[in-house]
Amino acid sequence: MNDILNINYYKETLDNGLDVILYDDKSIPLTAVNLWYKVGSANEKPGKTGFAHLFEHMMFQGSENVSKEMHFRYIQEAGGSLNGSTSFDRTNYYETLPSNFLELALWLESDRMGLLLPALTQEKLTNQKEVVMNERRQRYENQPYGMAWELLFSNLFNDKHPYHWPTIGWMKDIENFQLEDVRNFFKTYYLPNNTSLIIGGDFEHEQALDLVKKYFGDFKSNSDIPKINFEQEQLDEVIRIDHEDDVQLPRLYLAWHSDKLYGKDDAVLDVLSEILSGSKNTRLYRTLVYEKQIAQDVSCFQYSANLQGMFIIIATAKPGVELHTIREEIFSEIEKIVEANIEDREIQKARNSVKSSYIYSLQNLSTLVDHMNNYNCNLNEPNSFIFDLNRYEQIKKIHIINSIEKYLDKPFVELHIIPKKK
Amino acid sequence: MITDRSKAPLPKEEIDFHLPRIEKFKLPNGLKILFVEKNNLPIIHFNLVLNAGSKFDPDGKNGLAQLTSMLLDEGTKTKNALDIDDEFESLGTVFNIAIDHDSIYLSMLSLMENLDNSLSLFAEILTEPAFNDSDFEREHRKLSTQILQLKDQPSYIADSIFESVIFNGTPYSFPVMGTDITTKNLVNKDVIEYYNSKFVPDDACLVVVGNISTELLTEKLKDAFKSWSGNNSPNSQLLKPGEEHAKIYIFDKPGSPQSEIRIGNLCEPRDEKFYYSKKVVNTILGGQFSSRINLNLREDKGYTYGAHSSFYYNKLHGYFTVATAVETKNTVPAVKEILKELSAIHEGIRDDEIAFAKSYLIRKYPAMFDSYSKIASNLTTLHVYDLPPQYFENFIQNIEATEINELIAAAKNNIKTDKLSIVLIGDKTSLLENLSEEIEAEIIEVDHYGNSIH
C-alpha cells in the first residue's frame, strides 16, 4: 500500500530562486497549478495586521496585463476553478483547469507575481477593504462562538509574538490599510525566491518547464526577506477569560502551547488528540457525550504551525450543565491516561485512520499537489507522505505520556463563551 | 529576451475526455445498483439512497426521519455504537449518514483491502439496528440540543424561514431537523415504525464507484444484502404549496453586525426541457464569482464578502434564491440592487455573457468526474431526479443548444419579480428605518420557523 504514497516528481530551482515541481498524472485531462508564498500573518507587525490575507484578495484584482475582474473570468471561461488561503505562515493560490489551458494559468500567476503593483490602485484597495471587513463580520463577528479564535490566540501569545493577532487582522487595522504599506508588503515578500510552484496532472514535461521559465524566469530575486523575530512563549499562570456571545449554550476552550509543525512531538500530540476525541469510542467523547451526556460535542486537536504549536480542547455544554463540571471531567480523563495504561488498540486505530485519510486524499489532484507543496516548503521534499506516516508508526505509549507531562501539565488559556444575559 | 505578456495565451488543441461507463443492474431483492469501475486507486465509494427523507415525517412528528437516521448507527443486535465506530476506525473506513427532505443517504469510503469487513458492517447497520431505548433517549436529547443550537446560526435561520414561506402548507416547509415542538413527543416506537416502513430495498439505489469488476461486486453485494427485503408502501399524495405573494419577512436579531438576505420564489421543477436554460441564466446572474450579482454587490459596491443565486431542486419542486450577508447599514441598498438585477435579466442578456457562461459550464465538465467521490455524487443525482440514461452524454450539447429567446423566457418564467419573498435576519429597528419607504411590500415579523409573531 505504501507504493501509491511514494510520489514521483521532478524538482528544479530556477536561477531567481523559484522552486518548480512537476508531478505527472495523465489519468484525467486536468492540470493543477499551486503556489505557496512563504508569507503569512506572522510576517506582519502590530498595528498593521491583516496584510497577508489582504493579498489573498488583491491578487485576484488584476495585474499589468490583466484588468480587474479578468483574473477570475479567464480561468472560469476555461472551465477552471481557483482560490487561495492564508495562514500564520504562508499564503497559497491554486487553480485546476482542463490541461490544454496550462499556459493561461502560468501567464496569470506570473503576471500577478511580477507585475501586480503597476495595476494596484486606491480604488481597488478601498473596495477590497470593504469586502474584507464584511468577510470578518460574516466569518467571525456574526458567527456563534466566532470570536473564540482570536481570544484564544491573543491570550496564548503576548502582543509581540507573531501569532498574537488573527490571520484576517484586527478590524481597526483593516480600516486603516494604506496603499503605500500594501505596496511595500508586496515588494518584500512576493518574490520568486520566497515561492514554491507545483504543476500537477496532465502536461508534457519539457513544454511545462519551458513555459515556467518563459513566464517566471525574468523576475528578480531579493535576498533581503526579513526573518521573523520571536521568542518561544510560555505562560506563567492559567489565564481565564469569560466572553458573552449571542449563543444558546456555553462552550469551553482549553489551549496549551505545544510543539511546532513537524517537531519531535507533533505527531504524538496528533495521536493524543485522536485518543481523546477523534471518534466515538475515545476517552473524552465516550465519557462526556456518550456516557455522562454532559456535553453536546467535544473535539480536540494539535494545531501545529511553523513557529509553535497549540493543543486545543473544545466542548459545548448540554443545557443546564456548568462548564466547570465539564472541565473537571476533561482533566480527570487526561489524568487517567497518565496513571493507567493506553491500549495498543487506541494507538493503532489512530494510525490507521491517518493512513487511510492520506490514501483517500490522493483522489483529488488539487489536494494532492497542495500537500506536496506543504512538504516542499516545510521539509524541502515534496515526496514525504511515507516519511510523514512513519512519524506515526514509531509512536509508543511512553511518548504520549511524556507529551502530556511536557505540554499539558503547564499553564493554559481557559476560555468560557457564555450566553448573553437577556 | 523579454517575454511578451500582453495577450492571454490560447489553449492547445481540445482535450480528449471520456465519460466513465455506468453499469445499471438490480439485486434479487429489488435494490437498484449504479456502478462505475475506476481503477487508479485501491479504494471504493458507496452511497445508498433511501426514499425516506423528512417529507415523509407523519403530521406533527417532523424530525422523525432525522432522528431515525441518527439512531441507525447507534447499535446493532451484537454491537453498540462504540463497537461500530471502533471497527470503522480500525479499518480506516469513513462511514456517514446524511438526510434531506427527499432521502436518507448512507455513504462509505473504504480501502479495497478492507472491503469485505466494511461492507458487512455497512449491511449490519442497515438491516439489524437495535433501536435500544437508552440509545433513543441519548440521541433524542442530542437532537433537541441541536435544534436549540441552530437558533444561533443566522444563515440557517434565513434558509429555514425562506423554505417555510415558499413551501407553505407542504412537508417541505418544515426543517429536516424538526422543531422544538414537533420533536418533543417523539418516542422510540415512532422510530421503529418509520424504519420498518421506509428502509426497504425496492425503491432504494446503491451507487458504487471503485476498483472492482462488475461480476465480483455483484457477488459481494448479493451476499451482503441477502437478508434485506421489503416494499415501500405507496406514498400519499403530497400537498401543493400555497400561492406566493411579494412580502418581506424579518427575523429580529438585535445588535447584529450583518443581515442575512434571501430573496426568491418557487419555479418549475427539474425537468429536461428547461433545466439547461435555467442553468445558463443562473450562471450569468449569480451562479459564479464573475456573475452580475456578485460583481455588483461585492466587486463594485463592497457590500458583501460574496453574493450568489441558485436554482435548487427537490424531487417535486424547483425554487430560485439569491443569498448573501451584508453589513446592517447596507441591507436595504443591497436588497434594492438585487431586485434591480432580477428585473434586468428579464430585459436582456448580452451575447458575450452567453458565450462566457456556456464556455464555463462546458469546459468545467471533465472536472466533475475527477474523483471517486464526485463520480458517486453525479450517479446519485441521476437516481434522485430520475434523469434519462443519456443525461451525461448529452449535457454538453444541451447547454450548447440553448438560445437567447429560451434564456429570456426561462428568466421570466422562473424569476417572478412580482412575487418575491424577501427574508431578512438582522437588527429589526435598523432595518425598519428605511425599508418601508424604499421597497413596496408588506412587512411581517416572524419567528425561527417563519410563523408571524403578531
PDB file of N, CA and C in Angstrom, chain A residues 1 28 61 65 68 72-73 76-79 98-100 107 110 127-128 130 134-135 137-138 142-143 207 214-215 219 247-249 279-281 285 290 293 296 345 349 352 356 360 363, chain B residues 3 5 11-13 15 74 85-86 89-90 92 109-111 113 138 141-142 145-146 148 152-154 253 256 258 288-290 298-299 302-303 305 327 359-360 363-364 370 372-373:
ATOM      1  N   MET A   1       0.834  -1.213   0.000  1.00  0.00           N
ATOM      2  CA  MET A   1       0.000   0.000   0.000  1.00  0.00           C
ATOM      3  C   MET A   1       0.867   1.260   0.000  1.00  0.00           C
ATOM      4  N   ILE A  28      -6.480  11.861 -16.036  1.00  0.00           N
ATOM      5  CA  ILE A  28      -7.603  12.729 -16.417  1.00  0.00           C
ATOM      6  C   ILE A  28      -7.018  13.975 -17.081  1.00  0.00           C
ATOM      7  N   GLN A  61      -7.319  40.910  -8.239  1.00  0.00           N
ATOM      8  CA  GLN A  61      -7.856  42.179  -8.726  1.00  0.00           C
ATOM      9  C   GLN A  61      -7.170  42.654 -10.009  1.00  0.00           C
ATOM     10  N   ASN A  65      -1.105  43.175 -17.112  1.00  0.00           N
ATOM     11  CA  ASN A  65      -1.715  42.734 -18.375  1.00  0.00           C
ATOM     12  C   ASN A  65      -3.102  42.112 -18.208  1.00  0.00           C
ATOM     13  N   LYS A  68      -8.996  44.401 -13.969  1.00  0.00           N
ATOM     14  CA  LYS A  68      -9.798  43.995 -12.803  1.00  0.00           C
ATOM     15  C   LYS A  68     -10.926  43.072 -13.248  1.00  0.00           C
ATOM     16  N   PHE A  72     -10.342  36.121 -12.564  1.00  0.00           N
ATOM     17  CA  PHE A  72     -11.380  35.099 -12.387  1.00  0.00           C
ATOM     18  C   PHE A  72     -11.979  34.672 -13.727  1.00  0.00           C
ATOM     19  N   ARG A  73     -12.312  35.680 -14.547  1.00  0.00           N
ATOM     20  CA  ARG A  73     -13.023  35.382 -15.807  1.00  0.00           C
ATOM     21  C   ARG A  73     -12.228  34.478 -16.733  1.00  0.00           C
ATOM     22  N   GLN A  76     -12.322  30.954 -15.271  1.00  0.00           N
ATOM     23  CA  GLN A  76     -13.664  30.363 -15.319  1.00  0.00           C
ATOM     24  C   GLN A  76     -14.093  30.054 -16.746  1.00  0.00           C
ATOM     25  N   GLU A  77     -13.742  30.961 -17.662  1.00  0.00           N
ATOM     26  CA  GLU A  77     -14.107  30.746 -19.063  1.00  0.00           C
ATOM     27  C   GLU A  77     -13.419  29.484 -19.604  1.00  0.00           C
ATOM     28  N   ALA A  78     -12.234  29.177 -19.037  1.00  0.00           N
ATOM     29  CA  ALA A  78     -11.519  27.973 -19.448  1.00  0.00           C
ATOM     30  C   ALA A  78     -12.073  26.734 -18.748  1.00  0.00           C
ATOM     31  N   GLY A  79     -13.060  26.918 -17.857  1.00  0.00           N
ATOM     32  CA  GLY A  79     -13.614  25.780 -17.125  1.00  0.00           C
ATOM     33  C   GLY A  79     -12.798  25.420 -15.895  1.00  0.00           C
ATOM     34  N   PRO A  98      -8.756  22.478 -17.393  1.00  0.00           N
ATOM     35  CA  PRO A  98      -8.543  21.481 -18.439  1.00  0.00           C
ATOM     36  C   PRO A  98      -7.092  21.616 -18.911  1.00  0.00           C
ATOM     37  N   SER A  99      -6.439  20.509 -19.223  1.00  0.00           N
ATOM     38  CA  SER A  99      -4.986  20.543 -19.399  1.00  0.00           C
ATOM     39  C   SER A  99      -4.518  21.385 -20.585  1.00  0.00           C
ATOM     40  N   ASN A 100      -5.395  21.666 -21.541  1.00  0.00           N
ATOM     41  CA  ASN A 100      -4.960  22.494 -22.674  1.00  0.00           C
ATOM     42  C   ASN A 100      -4.821  23.974 -22.298  1.00  0.00           C
ATOM     43  N   TRP A 107       0.596  32.189 -17.235  1.00  0.00           N
ATOM     44  CA  TRP A 107       0.596  33.608 -17.612  1.00  0.00           C
ATOM     45  C   TRP A 107      -0.045  34.441 -16.482  1.00  0.00           C
ATOM     46  N   SER A 110       2.073  34.353 -13.217  1.00  0.00           N
ATOM     47  CA  SER A 110       3.323  35.115 -13.301  1.00  0.00           C
ATOM     48  C   SER A 110       3.030  36.612 -13.356  1.00  0.00           C
ATOM     49  N   ASN A 127     -12.225  49.185  -2.265  1.00  0.00           N
ATOM     50  CA  ASN A 127     -13.264  48.182  -2.498  1.00  0.00           C
ATOM     51  C   ASN A 127     -12.966  46.893  -1.718  1.00  0.00           C
ATOM     52  N   GLN A 128     -11.747  46.381  -1.806  1.00  0.00           N
ATOM     53  CA  GLN A 128     -11.454  45.096  -1.161  1.00  0.00           C
ATOM     54  C   GLN A 128     -11.361  45.233   0.362  1.00  0.00           C
ATOM     55  N   GLU A 130     -13.470  46.986   2.063  1.00  0.00           N
ATOM     56  CA  GLU A 130     -14.883  46.785   2.430  1.00  0.00           C
ATOM     57  C   GLU A 130     -15.231  45.286   2.403  1.00  0.00           C
ATOM     58  N   ASN A 134     -16.373  42.883   5.530  1.00  0.00           N
ATOM     59  CA  ASN A 134     -17.581  42.045   5.507  1.00  0.00           C
ATOM     60  C   ASN A 134     -17.268  40.574   5.694  1.00  0.00           C
ATOM     61  N   GLU A 135     -16.125  40.152   5.194  1.00  0.00           N
ATOM     62  CA  GLU A 135     -15.697  38.777   5.440  1.00  0.00           C
ATOM     63  C   GLU A 135     -15.497  38.577   6.941  1.00  0.00           C
ATOM     64  N   ARG A 137     -16.915  40.241   9.375  1.00  0.00           N
ATOM     65  CA  ARG A 137     -18.233  40.214  10.039  1.00  0.00           C
ATOM     66  C   ARG A 137     -18.910  38.848   9.822  1.00  0.00           C
ATOM     67  N   GLN A 138     -18.865  38.382   8.555  1.00  0.00           N
ATOM     68  CA  GLN A 138     -19.590  37.145   8.234  1.00  0.00           C
ATOM     69  C   GLN A 138     -18.971  35.921   8.897  1.00  0.00           C
ATOM     70  N   ASN A 142     -20.393  37.787  13.225  1.00  0.00           N
ATOM     71  CA  ASN A 142     -21.801  37.381  13.164  1.00  0.00           C
ATOM     72  C   ASN A 142     -21.939  35.855  13.205  1.00  0.00           C
ATOM     73  N   GLN A 143     -20.896  35.153  13.645  1.00  0.00           N
ATOM     74  CA  GLN A 143     -20.952  33.697  13.809  1.00  0.00           C
ATOM     75  C   GLN A 143     -21.023  33.366  15.292  1.00  0.00           C
ATOM     76  N   GLN A 207       7.692  20.886 -22.152  1.00  0.00           N
ATOM     77  CA  GLN A 207       6.899  22.057 -22.501  1.00  0.00           C
ATOM     78  C   GLN A 207       6.520  22.851 -21.246  1.00  0.00           C
ATOM     79  N   LYS A 214       9.787  30.641 -19.235  1.00  0.00           N
ATOM     80  CA  LYS A 214       9.385  31.790 -20.045  1.00  0.00           C
ATOM     81  C   LYS A 214       8.658  32.835 -19.189  1.00  0.00           C
ATOM     82  N   TYR A 215       7.719  32.389 -18.378  1.00  0.00           N
ATOM     83  CA  TYR A 215       6.875  33.353 -17.662  1.00  0.00           C
ATOM     84  C   TYR A 215       7.440  33.812 -16.319  1.00  0.00           C
ATOM     85  N   PHE A 219      11.864  37.339 -13.505  1.00  0.00           N
ATOM     86  CA  PHE A 219      11.641  38.089 -12.263  1.00  0.00           C
ATOM     87  C   PHE A 219      12.880  38.016 -11.386  1.00  0.00           C
ATOM     88  N   VAL A 247     -25.281  33.275  21.971  1.00  0.00           N
ATOM     89  CA  VAL A 247     -25.363  31.814  21.822  1.00  0.00           C
ATOM     90  C   VAL A 247     -26.317  31.226  22.858  1.00  0.00           C
ATOM     91  N   GLN A 248     -26.778  30.013  22.582  1.00  0.00           N
ATOM     92  CA  GLN A 248     -27.713  29.340  23.491  1.00  0.00           C
ATOM     93  C   GLN A 248     -26.980  28.580  24.595  1.00  0.00           C
ATOM     94  N   LEU A 249     -25.816  27.997  24.250  1.00  0.00           N
ATOM     95  CA  LEU A 249     -25.142  27.103  25.188  1.00  0.00           C
ATOM     96  C   LEU A 249     -23.706  27.552  25.453  1.00  0.00           C
ATOM     97  N   SER A 279     -12.918   9.978  17.534  1.00  0.00           N
ATOM     98  CA  SER A 279     -14.115   9.253  17.089  1.00  0.00           C
ATOM     99  C   SER A 279     -14.984   8.991  18.323  1.00  0.00           C
ATOM    100  N   LYS A 280     -16.012   8.129  18.182  1.00  0.00           N
ATOM    101  CA  LYS A 280     -16.934   7.959  19.318  1.00  0.00           C
ATOM    102  C   LYS A 280     -16.295   7.216  20.483  1.00  0.00           C
ATOM    103  N   ASN A 281     -15.562   6.124  20.151  1.00  0.00           N
ATOM    104  CA  ASN A 281     -15.006   5.331  21.244  1.00  0.00           C
ATOM    105  C   ASN A 281     -13.636   5.870  21.657  1.00  0.00           C
ATOM    106  N   TYR A 285     -14.903  11.740  24.258  1.00  0.00           N
ATOM    107  CA  TYR A 285     -16.223  11.604  23.647  1.00  0.00           C
ATOM    108  C   TYR A 285     -17.068  10.594  24.429  1.00  0.00           C
ATOM    109  N   TYR A 290     -21.228  10.346  25.400  1.00  0.00           N
ATOM    110  CA  TYR A 290     -21.944   9.077  25.294  1.00  0.00           C
ATOM    111  C   TYR A 290     -22.448   8.589  26.657  1.00  0.00           C
ATOM    112  N   GLN A 293     -23.276  12.230  29.215  1.00  0.00           N
ATOM    113  CA  GLN A 293     -24.137  13.141  28.449  1.00  0.00           C
ATOM    114  C   GLN A 293     -24.205  14.534  29.045  1.00  0.00           C
ATOM    115  N   GLN A 296     -22.589  18.336  24.531  1.00  0.00           N
ATOM    116  CA  GLN A 296     -23.206  18.057  23.231  1.00  0.00           C
ATOM    117  C   GLN A 296     -22.141  17.576  22.250  1.00  0.00           C
ATOM    118  N   ARG A 345      -4.522  -0.842  20.955  1.00  0.00           N
ATOM    119  CA  ARG A 345      -5.630  -0.667  20.031  1.00  0.00           C
ATOM    120  C   ARG A 345      -5.896   0.826  19.762  1.00  0.00           C
ATOM    121  N   LYS A 349      -5.537   2.375  16.043  1.00  0.00           N
ATOM    122  CA  LYS A 349      -6.716   2.950  15.403  1.00  0.00           C
ATOM    123  C   LYS A 349      -6.392   4.343  14.851  1.00  0.00           C
ATOM    124  N   ASN A 352      -4.211   3.982  11.739  1.00  0.00           N
ATOM    125  CA  ASN A 352      -4.969   3.519  10.573  1.00  0.00           C
ATOM    126  C   ASN A 352      -5.781   4.645   9.947  1.00  0.00           C
ATOM    127  N   SER A 356      -5.306   5.897   6.065  1.00  0.00           N
ATOM    128  CA  SER A 356      -6.344   5.818   5.036  1.00  0.00           C
ATOM    129  C   SER A 356      -6.736   7.224   4.570  1.00  0.00           C
ATOM    130  N   TYR A 360      -7.006   8.360   0.707  1.00  0.00           N
ATOM    131  CA  TYR A 360      -8.213   8.977   0.133  1.00  0.00           C
ATOM    132  C   TYR A 360      -7.891  10.343  -0.470  1.00  0.00           C
ATOM    133  N   GLN A 363      -7.129  11.032  -4.313  1.00  0.00           N
ATOM    134  CA  GLN A 363      -8.099  11.037  -5.408  1.00  0.00           C
ATOM    135  C   GLN A 363      -8.369  12.444  -5.940  1.00  0.00           C
TER     136      GLN A 363
ATOM    137  N   THR B   3       9.791  38.436 -22.252  1.00  0.00           N
ATOM    138  CA  THR B   3       8.579  37.680 -22.548  1.00  0.00           C
ATOM    139  C   THR B   3       7.431  38.617 -22.925  1.00  0.00           C
ATOM    140  N   ARG B   5       3.913  39.463 -22.650  1.00  0.00           N
ATOM    141  CA  ARG B   5       2.826  39.092 -21.750  1.00  0.00           C
ATOM    142  C   ARG B   5       1.521  39.794 -22.117  1.00  0.00           C
ATOM    143  N   PRO B  11      -5.494  28.316 -25.834  1.00  0.00           N
ATOM    144  CA  PRO B  11      -5.369  26.907 -25.422  1.00  0.00           C
ATOM    145  C   PRO B  11      -4.702  26.075 -26.508  1.00  0.00           C
ATOM    146  N   LYS B  12      -4.103  24.956 -26.074  1.00  0.00           N
ATOM    147  CA  LYS B  12      -3.634  23.965 -27.039  1.00  0.00           C
ATOM    148  C   LYS B  12      -4.864  23.251 -27.615  1.00  0.00           C
ATOM    149  N   GLU B  13      -4.640  22.259 -28.457  1.00  0.00           N
ATOM    150  CA  GLU B  13      -5.759  21.530 -29.062  1.00  0.00           C
ATOM    151  C   GLU B  13      -6.722  21.015 -27.977  1.00  0.00           C
ATOM    152  N   ILE B  15      -9.042  18.986 -25.484  1.00  0.00           N
ATOM    153  CA  ILE B  15      -8.690  17.783 -24.742  1.00  0.00           C
ATOM    154  C   ILE B  15      -9.615  16.627 -25.114  1.00  0.00           C
ATOM    155  N   GLU B  74     -26.269   3.661  15.931  1.00  0.00           N
ATOM    156  CA  GLU B  74     -26.029   3.694  17.372  1.00  0.00           C
ATOM    157  C   GLU B  74     -26.088   2.303  18.003  1.00  0.00           C
ATOM    158  N   ASP B  85     -18.194   2.138  15.795  1.00  0.00           N
ATOM    159  CA  ASP B  85     -17.282   3.213  15.448  1.00  0.00           C
ATOM    160  C   ASP B  85     -15.832   2.727  15.494  1.00  0.00           C
ATOM    161  N   ASP B  86     -15.527   1.929  16.514  1.00  0.00           N
ATOM    162  CA  ASP B  86     -14.199   1.352  16.662  1.00  0.00           C
ATOM    163  C   ASP B  86     -13.812   0.520  15.446  1.00  0.00           C
ATOM    164  N   GLU B  89     -13.111   2.734  12.426  1.00  0.00           N
ATOM    165  CA  GLU B  89     -11.828   3.432  12.607  1.00  0.00           C
ATOM    166  C   GLU B  89     -10.657   2.485  12.370  1.00  0.00           C
ATOM    167  N   SER B  90     -10.766   1.280  12.901  1.00  0.00           N
ATOM    168  CA  SER B  90      -9.663   0.332  12.749  1.00  0.00           C
ATOM    169  C   SER B  90      -9.472  -0.081  11.296  1.00  0.00           C
ATOM    170  N   GLY B  92     -10.006   1.947   8.897  1.00  0.00           N
ATOM    171  CA  GLY B  92      -9.717   3.155   8.130  1.00  0.00           C
ATOM    172  C   GLY B  92     -10.847   3.487   7.175  1.00  0.00           C
ATOM    173  N   LEU B 109     -16.586   5.150   2.441  1.00  0.00           N
ATOM    174  CA  LEU B 109     -15.365   5.135   1.644  1.00  0.00           C
ATOM    175  C   LEU B 109     -14.416   4.151   2.302  1.00  0.00           C
ATOM    176  N   SER B 110     -13.996   3.131   1.536  1.00  0.00           N
ATOM    177  CA  SER B 110     -13.181   2.062   2.139  1.00  0.00           C
ATOM    178  C   SER B 110     -11.967   1.753   1.277  1.00  0.00           C
ATOM    179  N   LEU B 111     -10.900   1.281   1.921  1.00  0.00           N
ATOM    180  CA  LEU B 111      -9.784   0.725   1.171  1.00  0.00           C
ATOM    181  C   LEU B 111     -10.239  -0.613   0.610  1.00  0.00           C
ATOM    182  N   GLU B 113      -8.633  -3.317   0.352  1.00  0.00           N
ATOM    183  CA  GLU B 113      -8.176  -4.452   1.178  1.00  0.00           C
ATOM    184  C   GLU B 113      -9.143  -4.721   2.345  1.00  0.00           C
ATOM    185  N   ARG B 138     -30.669   9.091  24.475  1.00  0.00           N
ATOM    186  CA  ARG B 138     -29.468   9.899  24.254  1.00  0.00           C
ATOM    187  C   ARG B 138     -29.565  10.694  22.948  1.00  0.00           C
ATOM    188  N   ARG B 141     -32.191  13.496  22.941  1.00  0.00           N
ATOM    189  CA  ARG B 141     -31.708  14.670  23.666  1.00  0.00           C
ATOM    190  C   ARG B 141     -30.674  15.430  22.806  1.00  0.00           C
ATOM    191  N   LYS B 142     -29.874  14.668  22.095  1.00  0.00           N
ATOM    192  CA  LYS B 142     -28.881  15.312  21.208  1.00  0.00           C
ATOM    193  C   LYS B 142     -29.593  16.130  20.131  1.00  0.00           C
ATOM    194  N   THR B 145     -31.040  19.333  21.484  1.00  0.00           N
ATOM    195  CA  THR B 145     -29.975  20.308  21.726  1.00  0.00           C
ATOM    196  C   THR B 145     -29.481  20.915  20.404  1.00  0.00           C
ATOM    197  N   GLN B 146     -29.413  20.082  19.358  1.00  0.00           N
ATOM    198  CA  GLN B 146     -29.014  20.608  18.042  1.00  0.00           C
ATOM    199  C   GLN B 146     -30.002  21.657  17.537  1.00  0.00           C
ATOM    200  N   LEU B 148     -31.834  23.542  19.346  1.00  0.00           N
ATOM    201  CA  LEU B 148     -31.579  24.734  20.155  1.00  0.00           C
ATOM    202  C   LEU B 148     -30.361  25.497  19.613  1.00  0.00           C
ATOM    203  N   ASP B 152     -28.703  29.802  16.948  1.00  0.00           N
ATOM    204  CA  ASP B 152     -27.573  30.746  16.955  1.00  0.00           C
ATOM    205  C   ASP B 152     -27.134  31.127  15.545  1.00  0.00           C
ATOM    206  N   GLN B 153     -27.538  30.345  14.565  1.00  0.00           N
ATOM    207  CA  GLN B 153     -26.890  30.364  13.259  1.00  0.00           C
ATOM    208  C   GLN B 153     -27.697  31.199  12.258  1.00  0.00           C
ATOM    209  N   PRO B 154     -27.294  32.471  12.012  1.00  0.00           N
ATOM    210  CA  PRO B 154     -28.123  33.340  11.157  1.00  0.00           C
ATOM    211  C   PRO B 154     -28.388  32.750   9.769  1.00  0.00           C
ATOM    212  N   LYS B 253     -32.735  40.169  15.084  1.00  0.00           N
ATOM    213  CA  LYS B 253     -31.528  39.759  15.815  1.00  0.00           C
ATOM    214  C   LYS B 253     -30.869  41.061  16.273  1.00  0.00           C
ATOM    215  N   SER B 256     -27.212  42.918  15.602  1.00  0.00           N
ATOM    216  CA  SER B 256     -26.475  42.098  14.633  1.00  0.00           C
ATOM    217  C   SER B 256     -25.614  42.974  13.721  1.00  0.00           C
ATOM    218  N   GLN B 258     -24.433  42.178  10.859  1.00  0.00           N
ATOM    219  CA  GLN B 258     -24.790  41.928   9.463  1.00  0.00           C
ATOM    220  C   GLN B 258     -26.244  41.497   9.361  1.00  0.00           C
ATOM    221  N   GLN B 288     -21.800  32.143 -10.203  1.00  0.00           N
ATOM    222  CA  GLN B 288     -20.344  32.021 -10.036  1.00  0.00           C
ATOM    223  C   GLN B 288     -19.767  33.402  -9.744  1.00  0.00           C
ATOM    224  N   PHE B 289     -18.478  33.424  -9.445  1.00  0.00           N
ATOM    225  CA  PHE B 289     -17.846  34.660  -8.975  1.00  0.00           C
ATOM    226  C   PHE B 289     -18.055  35.841  -9.929  1.00  0.00           C
ATOM    227  N   SER B 290     -17.868  35.588 -11.236  1.00  0.00           N
ATOM    228  CA  SER B 290     -17.943  36.688 -12.204  1.00  0.00           C
ATOM    229  C   SER B 290     -19.373  36.968 -12.670  1.00  0.00           C
ATOM    230  N   ARG B 298     -20.335  42.774  -4.554  1.00  0.00           N
ATOM    231  CA  ARG B 298     -19.018  42.633  -3.925  1.00  0.00           C
ATOM    232  C   ARG B 298     -17.951  43.504  -4.599  1.00  0.00           C
ATOM    233  N   GLU B 299     -17.736  43.281  -5.887  1.00  0.00           N
ATOM    234  CA  GLU B 299     -16.595  43.924  -6.543  1.00  0.00           C
ATOM    235  C   GLU B 299     -16.847  45.395  -6.861  1.00  0.00           C
ATOM    236  N   GLY B 302     -18.838  46.665  -2.712  1.00  0.00           N
ATOM    237  CA  GLY B 302     -18.169  46.268  -1.469  1.00  0.00           C
ATOM    238  C   GLY B 302     -19.134  46.007  -0.324  1.00  0.00           C
ATOM    239  N   TYR B 303     -20.391  45.678  -0.643  1.00  0.00           N
ATOM    240  CA  TYR B 303     -21.404  45.429   0.405  1.00  0.00           C
ATOM    241  C   TYR B 303     -21.197  44.095   1.124  1.00  0.00           C
ATOM    242  N   TYR B 305     -19.073  39.915   1.389  1.00  0.00           N
ATOM    243  CA  TYR B 305     -17.970  39.004   1.114  1.00  0.00           C
ATOM    244  C   TYR B 305     -18.303  38.143  -0.108  1.00  0.00           C
ATOM    245  N   GLU B 327     -23.401  44.102   5.600  1.00  0.00           N
ATOM    246  CA  GLU B 327     -23.370  44.935   6.799  1.00  0.00           C
ATOM    247  C   GLU B 327     -24.747  45.558   7.005  1.00  0.00           C
ATOM    248  N   SER B 359     -19.117  28.491 -22.153  1.00  0.00           N
ATOM    249  CA  SER B 359     -17.730  28.030 -22.075  1.00  0.00           C
ATOM    250  C   SER B 359     -17.417  27.527 -20.658  1.00  0.00           C
ATOM    251  N   TYR B 360     -17.852  28.287 -19.649  1.00  0.00           N
ATOM    252  CA  TYR B 360     -17.630  27.921 -18.247  1.00  0.00           C
ATOM    253  C   TYR B 360     -18.258  26.561 -17.929  1.00  0.00           C
ATOM    254  N   ARG B 363     -16.609  23.615 -20.360  1.00  0.00           N
ATOM    255  CA  ARG B 363     -15.205  23.278 -20.133  1.00  0.00           C
ATOM    256  C   ARG B 363     -14.937  22.738 -18.732  1.00  0.00           C
ATOM    257  N   LYS B 364     -15.789  23.078 -17.768  1.00  0.00           N
ATOM    258  CA  LYS B 364     -15.514  22.536 -16.430  1.00  0.00           C
ATOM    259  C   LYS B 364     -16.123  21.139 -16.249  1.00  0.00           C
ATOM    260  N   ASP B 370     -13.584  13.857 -11.734  1.00  0.00           N
ATOM    261  CA  ASP B 370     -12.172  13.583 -11.496  1.00  0.00           C
ATOM    262  C   ASP B 370     -11.894  12.694 -10.290  1.00  0.00           C
ATOM    263  N   TYR B 372     -13.339   9.727  -7.152  1.00  0.00           N
ATOM    264  CA  TYR B 372     -14.335   8.700  -6.820  1.00  0.00           C
ATOM    265  C   TYR B 372     -15.589   9.347  -6.225  1.00  0.00           C
ATOM    266  N   SER B 373     -15.348  10.281  -5.314  1.00  0.00           N
ATOM    267  CA  SER B 373     -16.474  10.907  -4.621  1.00  0.00           C
ATOM    268  C   SER B 373     -17.342  11.733  -5.564  1.00  0.00           C
TER     269      SER B 373
END
